[in-house]
Each structure stands twice: as C-alpha cells, then as structure tokens.
GROMACS .gro file of C-alpha atoms in nm:
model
  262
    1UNK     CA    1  10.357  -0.200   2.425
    2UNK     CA    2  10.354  -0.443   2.692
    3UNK     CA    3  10.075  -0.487   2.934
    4UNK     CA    4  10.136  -0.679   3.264
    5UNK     CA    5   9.897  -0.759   3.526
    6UNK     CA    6   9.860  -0.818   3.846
    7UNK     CA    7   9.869  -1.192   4.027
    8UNK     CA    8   9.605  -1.258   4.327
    9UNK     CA    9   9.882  -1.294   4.541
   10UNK     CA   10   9.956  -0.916   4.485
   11UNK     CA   11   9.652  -0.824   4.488
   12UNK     CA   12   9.616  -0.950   4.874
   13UNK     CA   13   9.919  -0.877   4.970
   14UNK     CA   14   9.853  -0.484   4.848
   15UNK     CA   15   9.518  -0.485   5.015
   16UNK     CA   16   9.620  -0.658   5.354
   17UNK     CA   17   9.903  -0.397   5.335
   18UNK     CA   18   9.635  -0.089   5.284
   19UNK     CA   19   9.432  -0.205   5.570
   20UNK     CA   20   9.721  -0.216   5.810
   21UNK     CA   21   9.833   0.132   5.700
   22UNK     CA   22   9.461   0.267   5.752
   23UNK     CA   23   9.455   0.123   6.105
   24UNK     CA   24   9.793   0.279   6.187
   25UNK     CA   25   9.706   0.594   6.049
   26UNK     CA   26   9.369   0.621   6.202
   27UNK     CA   27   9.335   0.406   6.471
   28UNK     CA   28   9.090   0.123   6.545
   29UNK     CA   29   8.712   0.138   6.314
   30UNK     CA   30   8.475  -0.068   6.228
   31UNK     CA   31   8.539  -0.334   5.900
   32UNK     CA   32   8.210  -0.111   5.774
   33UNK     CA   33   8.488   0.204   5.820
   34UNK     CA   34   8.732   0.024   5.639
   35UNK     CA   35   8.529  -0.095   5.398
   36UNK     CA   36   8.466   0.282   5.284
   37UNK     CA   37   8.824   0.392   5.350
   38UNK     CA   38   8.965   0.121   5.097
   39UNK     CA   39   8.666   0.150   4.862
   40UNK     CA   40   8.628  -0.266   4.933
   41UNK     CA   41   8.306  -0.440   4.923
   42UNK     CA   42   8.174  -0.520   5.301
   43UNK     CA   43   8.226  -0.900   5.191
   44UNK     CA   44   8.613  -0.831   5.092
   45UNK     CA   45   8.691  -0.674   5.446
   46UNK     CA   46   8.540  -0.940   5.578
   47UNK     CA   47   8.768  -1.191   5.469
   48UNK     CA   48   9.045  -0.939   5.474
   49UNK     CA   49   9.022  -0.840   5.793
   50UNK     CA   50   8.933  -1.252   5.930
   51UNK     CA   51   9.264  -1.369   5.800
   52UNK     CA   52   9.457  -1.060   5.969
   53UNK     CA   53   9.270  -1.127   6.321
   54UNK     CA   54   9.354  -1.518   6.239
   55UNK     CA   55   9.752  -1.427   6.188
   56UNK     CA   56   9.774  -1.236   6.516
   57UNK     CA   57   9.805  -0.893   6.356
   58UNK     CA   58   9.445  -0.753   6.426
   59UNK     CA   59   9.247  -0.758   6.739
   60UNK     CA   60   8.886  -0.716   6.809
   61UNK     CA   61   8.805  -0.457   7.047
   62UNK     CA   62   8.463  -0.267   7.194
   63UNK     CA   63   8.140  -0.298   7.038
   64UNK     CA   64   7.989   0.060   6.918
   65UNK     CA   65   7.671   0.217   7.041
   66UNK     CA   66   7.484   0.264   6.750
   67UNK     CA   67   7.191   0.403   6.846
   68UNK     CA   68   6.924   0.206   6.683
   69UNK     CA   69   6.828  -0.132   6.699
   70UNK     CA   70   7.038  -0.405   6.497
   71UNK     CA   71   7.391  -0.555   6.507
   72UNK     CA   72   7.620  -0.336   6.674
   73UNK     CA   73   7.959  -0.291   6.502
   74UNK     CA   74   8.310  -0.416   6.619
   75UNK     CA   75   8.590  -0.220   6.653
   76UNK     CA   76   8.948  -0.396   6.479
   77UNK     CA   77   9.254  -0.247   6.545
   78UNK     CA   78   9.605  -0.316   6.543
   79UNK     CA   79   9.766  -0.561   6.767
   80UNK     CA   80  10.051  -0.323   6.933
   81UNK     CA   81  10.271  -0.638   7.023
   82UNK     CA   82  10.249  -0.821   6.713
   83UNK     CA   83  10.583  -0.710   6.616
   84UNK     CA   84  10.819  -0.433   6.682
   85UNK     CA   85  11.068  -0.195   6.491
   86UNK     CA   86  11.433  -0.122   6.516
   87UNK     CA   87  11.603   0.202   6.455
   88UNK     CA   88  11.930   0.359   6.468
   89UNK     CA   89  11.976   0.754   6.457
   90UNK     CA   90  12.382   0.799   6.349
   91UNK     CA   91  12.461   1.123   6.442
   92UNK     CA   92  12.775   1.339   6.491
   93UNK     CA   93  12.976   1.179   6.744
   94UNK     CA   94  12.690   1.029   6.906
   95UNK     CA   95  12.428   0.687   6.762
   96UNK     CA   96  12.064   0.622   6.919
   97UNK     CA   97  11.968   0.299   6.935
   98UNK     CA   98  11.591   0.194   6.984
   99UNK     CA   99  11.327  -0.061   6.935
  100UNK     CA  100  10.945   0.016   6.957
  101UNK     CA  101  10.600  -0.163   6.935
  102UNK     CA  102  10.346  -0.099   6.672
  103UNK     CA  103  10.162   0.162   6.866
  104UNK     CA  104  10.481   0.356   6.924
  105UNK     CA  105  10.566   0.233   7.252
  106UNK     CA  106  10.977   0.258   7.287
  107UNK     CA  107  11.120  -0.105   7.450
  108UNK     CA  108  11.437   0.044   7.486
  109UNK     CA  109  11.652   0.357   7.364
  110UNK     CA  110  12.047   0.410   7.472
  111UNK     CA  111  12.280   0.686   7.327
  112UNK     CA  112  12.598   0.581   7.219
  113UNK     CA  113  12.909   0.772   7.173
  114UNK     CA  114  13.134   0.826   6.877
  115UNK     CA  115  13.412   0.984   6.786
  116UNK     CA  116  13.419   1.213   6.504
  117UNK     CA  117  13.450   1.093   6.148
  118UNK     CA  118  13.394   0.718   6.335
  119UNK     CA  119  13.539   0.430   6.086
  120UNK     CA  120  13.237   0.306   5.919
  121UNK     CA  121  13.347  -0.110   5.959
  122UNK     CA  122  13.417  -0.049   6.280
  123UNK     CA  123  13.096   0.138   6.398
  124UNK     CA  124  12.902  -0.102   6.242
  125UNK     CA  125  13.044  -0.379   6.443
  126UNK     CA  126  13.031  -0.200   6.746
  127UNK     CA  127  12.681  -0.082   6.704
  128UNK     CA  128  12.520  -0.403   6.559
  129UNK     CA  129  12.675  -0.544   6.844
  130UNK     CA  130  12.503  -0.330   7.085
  131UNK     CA  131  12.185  -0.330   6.928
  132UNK     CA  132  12.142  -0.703   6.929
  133UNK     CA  133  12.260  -0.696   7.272
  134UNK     CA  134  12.009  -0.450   7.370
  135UNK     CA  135  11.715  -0.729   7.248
  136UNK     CA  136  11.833  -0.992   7.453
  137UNK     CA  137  11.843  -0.775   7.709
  138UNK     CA  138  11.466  -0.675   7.666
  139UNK     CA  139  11.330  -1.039   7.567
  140UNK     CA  140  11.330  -0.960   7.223
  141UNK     CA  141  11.510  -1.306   7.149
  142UNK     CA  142  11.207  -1.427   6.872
  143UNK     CA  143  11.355  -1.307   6.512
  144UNK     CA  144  10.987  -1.285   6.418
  145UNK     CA  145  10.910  -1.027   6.647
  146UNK     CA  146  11.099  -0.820   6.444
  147UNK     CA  147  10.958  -0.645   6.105
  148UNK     CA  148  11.314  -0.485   6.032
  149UNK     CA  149  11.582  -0.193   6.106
  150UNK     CA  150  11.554   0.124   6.015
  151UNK     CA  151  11.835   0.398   5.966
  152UNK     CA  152  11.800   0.768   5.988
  153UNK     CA  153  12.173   0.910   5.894
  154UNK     CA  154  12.270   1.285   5.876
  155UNK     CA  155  12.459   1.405   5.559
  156UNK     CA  156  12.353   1.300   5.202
  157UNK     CA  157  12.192   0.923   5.124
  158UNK     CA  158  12.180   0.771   4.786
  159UNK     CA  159  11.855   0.764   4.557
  160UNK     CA  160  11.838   0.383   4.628
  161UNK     CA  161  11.875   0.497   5.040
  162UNK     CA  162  12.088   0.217   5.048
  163UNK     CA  163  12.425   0.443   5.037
  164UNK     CA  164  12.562   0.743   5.263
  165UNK     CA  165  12.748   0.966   4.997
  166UNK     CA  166  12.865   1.191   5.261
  167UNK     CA  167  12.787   1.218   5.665
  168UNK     CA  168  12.999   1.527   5.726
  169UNK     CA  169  13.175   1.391   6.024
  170UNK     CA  170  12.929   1.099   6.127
  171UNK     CA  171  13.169   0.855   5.895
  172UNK     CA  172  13.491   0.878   5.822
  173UNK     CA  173  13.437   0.724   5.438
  174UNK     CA  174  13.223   0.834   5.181
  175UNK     CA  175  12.972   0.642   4.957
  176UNK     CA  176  12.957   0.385   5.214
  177UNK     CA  177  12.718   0.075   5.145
  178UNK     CA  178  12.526   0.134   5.531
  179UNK     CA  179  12.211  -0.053   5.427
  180UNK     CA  180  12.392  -0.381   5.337
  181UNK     CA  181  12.642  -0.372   5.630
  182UNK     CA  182  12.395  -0.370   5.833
  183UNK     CA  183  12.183  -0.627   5.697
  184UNK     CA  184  12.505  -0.844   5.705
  185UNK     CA  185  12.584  -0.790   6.046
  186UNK     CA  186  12.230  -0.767   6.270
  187UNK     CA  187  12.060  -0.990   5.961
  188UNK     CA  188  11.764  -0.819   5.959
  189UNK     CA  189  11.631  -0.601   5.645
  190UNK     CA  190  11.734  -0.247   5.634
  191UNK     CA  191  11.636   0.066   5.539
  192UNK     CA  192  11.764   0.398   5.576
  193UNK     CA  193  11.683   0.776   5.529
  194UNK     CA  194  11.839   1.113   5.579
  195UNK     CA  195  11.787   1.223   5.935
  196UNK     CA  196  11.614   1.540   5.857
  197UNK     CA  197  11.349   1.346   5.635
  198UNK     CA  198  11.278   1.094   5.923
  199UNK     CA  199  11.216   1.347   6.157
  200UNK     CA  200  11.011   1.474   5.957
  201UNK     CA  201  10.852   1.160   5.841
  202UNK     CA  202  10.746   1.139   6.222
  203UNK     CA  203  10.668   1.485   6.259
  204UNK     CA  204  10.396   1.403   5.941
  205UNK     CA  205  10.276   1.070   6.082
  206UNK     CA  206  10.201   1.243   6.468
  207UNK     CA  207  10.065   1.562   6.299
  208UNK     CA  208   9.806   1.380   6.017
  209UNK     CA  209   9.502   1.481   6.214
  210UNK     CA  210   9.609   1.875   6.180
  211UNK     CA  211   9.545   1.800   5.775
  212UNK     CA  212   9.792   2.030   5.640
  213UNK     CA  213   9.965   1.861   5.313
  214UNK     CA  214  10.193   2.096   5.242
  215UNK     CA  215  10.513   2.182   5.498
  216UNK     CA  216  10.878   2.329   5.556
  217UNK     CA  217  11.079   2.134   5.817
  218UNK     CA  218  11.345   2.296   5.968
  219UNK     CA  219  11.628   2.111   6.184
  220UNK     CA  220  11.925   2.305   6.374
  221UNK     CA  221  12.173   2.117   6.564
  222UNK     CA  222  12.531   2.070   6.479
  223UNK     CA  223  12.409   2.199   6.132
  224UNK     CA  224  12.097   2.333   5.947
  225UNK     CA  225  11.902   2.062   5.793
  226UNK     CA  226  11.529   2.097   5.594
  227UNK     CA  227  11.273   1.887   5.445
  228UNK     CA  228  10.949   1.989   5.234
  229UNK     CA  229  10.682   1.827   5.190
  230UNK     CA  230  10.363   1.908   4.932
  231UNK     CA  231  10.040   1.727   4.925
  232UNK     CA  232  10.161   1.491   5.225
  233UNK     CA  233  10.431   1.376   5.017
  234UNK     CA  234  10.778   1.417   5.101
  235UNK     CA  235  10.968   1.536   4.813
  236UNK     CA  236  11.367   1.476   4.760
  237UNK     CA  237  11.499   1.586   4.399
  238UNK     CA  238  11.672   1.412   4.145
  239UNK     CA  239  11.978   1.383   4.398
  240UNK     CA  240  11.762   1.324   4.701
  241UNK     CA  241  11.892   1.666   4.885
  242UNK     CA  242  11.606   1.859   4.797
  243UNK     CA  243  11.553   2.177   5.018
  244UNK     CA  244  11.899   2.099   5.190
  245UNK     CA  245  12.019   2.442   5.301
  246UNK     CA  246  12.319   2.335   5.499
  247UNK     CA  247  12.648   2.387   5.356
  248UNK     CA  248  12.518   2.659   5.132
  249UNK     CA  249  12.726   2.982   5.227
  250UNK     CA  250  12.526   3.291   5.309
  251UNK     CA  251  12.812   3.495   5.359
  252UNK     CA  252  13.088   3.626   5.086
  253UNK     CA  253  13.361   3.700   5.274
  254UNK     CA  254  13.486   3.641   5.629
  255UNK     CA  255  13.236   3.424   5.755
  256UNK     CA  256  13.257   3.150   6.022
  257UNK     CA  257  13.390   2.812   5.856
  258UNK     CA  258  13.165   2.557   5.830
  259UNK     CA  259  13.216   2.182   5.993
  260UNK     CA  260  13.288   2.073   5.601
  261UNK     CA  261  13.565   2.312   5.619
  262UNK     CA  262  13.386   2.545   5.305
   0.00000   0.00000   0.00000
C-alpha cells in the first residue's frame, strides 16, 4: 500500500479555499466564527484570514456589539469586486451570456440567438467573440479580474464535464469537446455542467438557509429536465444523467413525437 501525504502548500491552499467557501455560503462573521466553522485554532484564522485581507480578497467590516466589556469582534467578509465570473447558458436556439461579481451582482447579461442544431465551430467563434466583446464593453479589460467561464449546456455532458454527448438541437455535432474550445478561444479556464444541474446548483446555493438536504428539481421548457439532490449533494449516476426524465416515452402508442424525433 502506498501512503501519500499532503505538502504545506496544499494544506493552505485547501484551508484558504474553505474559508472563502464559508464566507460565500454564510456571509460575513467574525475570524472567532470561522475559527469554529473550520474547526481551526483562533491563531490559524488569524494568519489565514491576514494573508486573504493582505491579497485583496477579504475585507474588514463593522465591529460587533458584544455586550460585555472587552475587545469587540470584527466582521471579515468577502470582497464582492475582487474578481468576477463568466457564464454562458447554450440553449435551444437561443445562448445567455453573463458576467457577475462575487456577491452575485450581474455586470452584464445579453441573449443571443441561434439557429437550431447551430454548428458547434462556428457558435463558438461567434459567441466567444461576443462574450469578450461584452467585457470590454463593461471595463472588464484586467484578465485577473476574471476567476474563469462557466458553461451550463442542455442535453447530456460527459463524466469529465468537459464533453456535450448530445444537446438535442442546441449543437448540430455530438460528443463535442465544448470545454476546450472554449478555453482555446476566450483563454480563460472552463467548466461546464448540464443546464438542469446548474439551475439547480443555484437553486441549492440561494435556498441553503431553508436546510433541506434532500430535493427533486424539476425544469420544463422546450423539454422536461430533473435533478436530485440527497444530503446537499447533487447526485449524477455512472453516466451523469441521473434522474433525467426527458426523452423517456410515457406513452405506447400514438403519442406526440418528441424534439429527438423518438
């Protein structure tokens, strides 16, 4: 058996990364908060949280009342302009292009139309093309600014997300390499996820307060898409289409077609 451990390096990086999440998740606290959220020594959060604030990505905000006498604590949270997020939602005959801050605030968000079963080259020229048009357009012209892009595709992804198999009539081809098209053409990192599982990925994020793990997501436009989710985790099957209802036929005989032409 092999045993492999972990470098400091990691170790940072995974904590720095767990603190951000927290923040997003929760909102501003004090380090004493965050200190018993990540199970961290008072002394760890400390320097965690000084070398965050020192990089830009943390601010200081109020002081809380405590009550007693004593030093009152500081609220940290995250800074909303340290960087923003870019996304495109490729939909039947129609993309939405967006960028937002880290608080959620949308920059900018334009439909685009497609036509149906759109050439994948082309419509990733087209739409790269847009999108990095878009940023000049809204000062977004520092490269650093950006954390990365982020696809939400109808139809059937890959395991690795980094393939569509099949986008029912977003795409014209099939098994299409979107990820790393993108990546070469806006050259930001990419990653992507079925439509129906990034709505509900919001849905999840929005709703965390409610506390309910376990879900059924339901999606009807053009077609029936679902998610489920158990324990707050998001589960997709061996073939990533778990819980996928569309295209399964719920009548024997003499039914409308579907899109698919089954």
């Amino acid at each position: 058996m092999t045993y492999q451990g972990d470098n400091l390096m990691s170790v940072k990086r995974a904590n720095r990364s767990a603190a951000l999440r927290i923040l997003h998740e929760k909102g501003a606290m004090s380090r004493k908060r965050l200190a018993e959220n990540m199970h961290l020594t008072p002394a760890a959060i400390t320097k965690i949280v000084g070398e965050l604030i020192e990089d830009g990505l943390l601010l200081e905000g109020d002081m809380l009342s405590s009550g007693t006498a004593g030093r009152r604590e500081i609220l940290i949270d995250l800074n909303p302009r340290f960087a923003c997020g870019l996304g495109i939602l490729l939909n039947f005959r129609q993309a939405t292009l967006s960028a937002a801050w880290l608080d959620g605030s949308v920059i900018f968000s334009e439909k685009v139309m497609l036509e149906e079963s759109a050439p994948a080259e082309e419509t990733v020229a087209m739409l790269s093309a847009r999108l990095l048009a878009l940023m000049q357009e809204n000062g977004l012209t520092d490269d650093r600014l950006i954390i990365g892009l982020g696809l939400a595709v109808r139809g059937i992804t890959a395991e690795d997300g980094r393939v569509v198999r099949n986008s029912f009539g977003a795409l014209k081809e099939t098994d299409y390499p979107l990820c790393k098209k993108f990546e070469e053409m806006t050259g930001f990192p990419t990653v992507m996820e079925n439509n129906v599982r990034s709505l509900f990925s919001a849905h999840m994020f929005l709703s965390r307060d409610e506390g309910i793990g376990s879900q059924f997501f339901i999606r009807c436009g053009t077609g029936i898409g679902a998610a489920l989710s158990i324990d707050g985790k998001i589960w997709q099957g061996v073939t990533a289409q778990c819980a996928e209802i569309g295209h399964i036929p719920v009548v024997r005989r003499g039914g409308k077609p579907c899109r698919c032409g089954k």
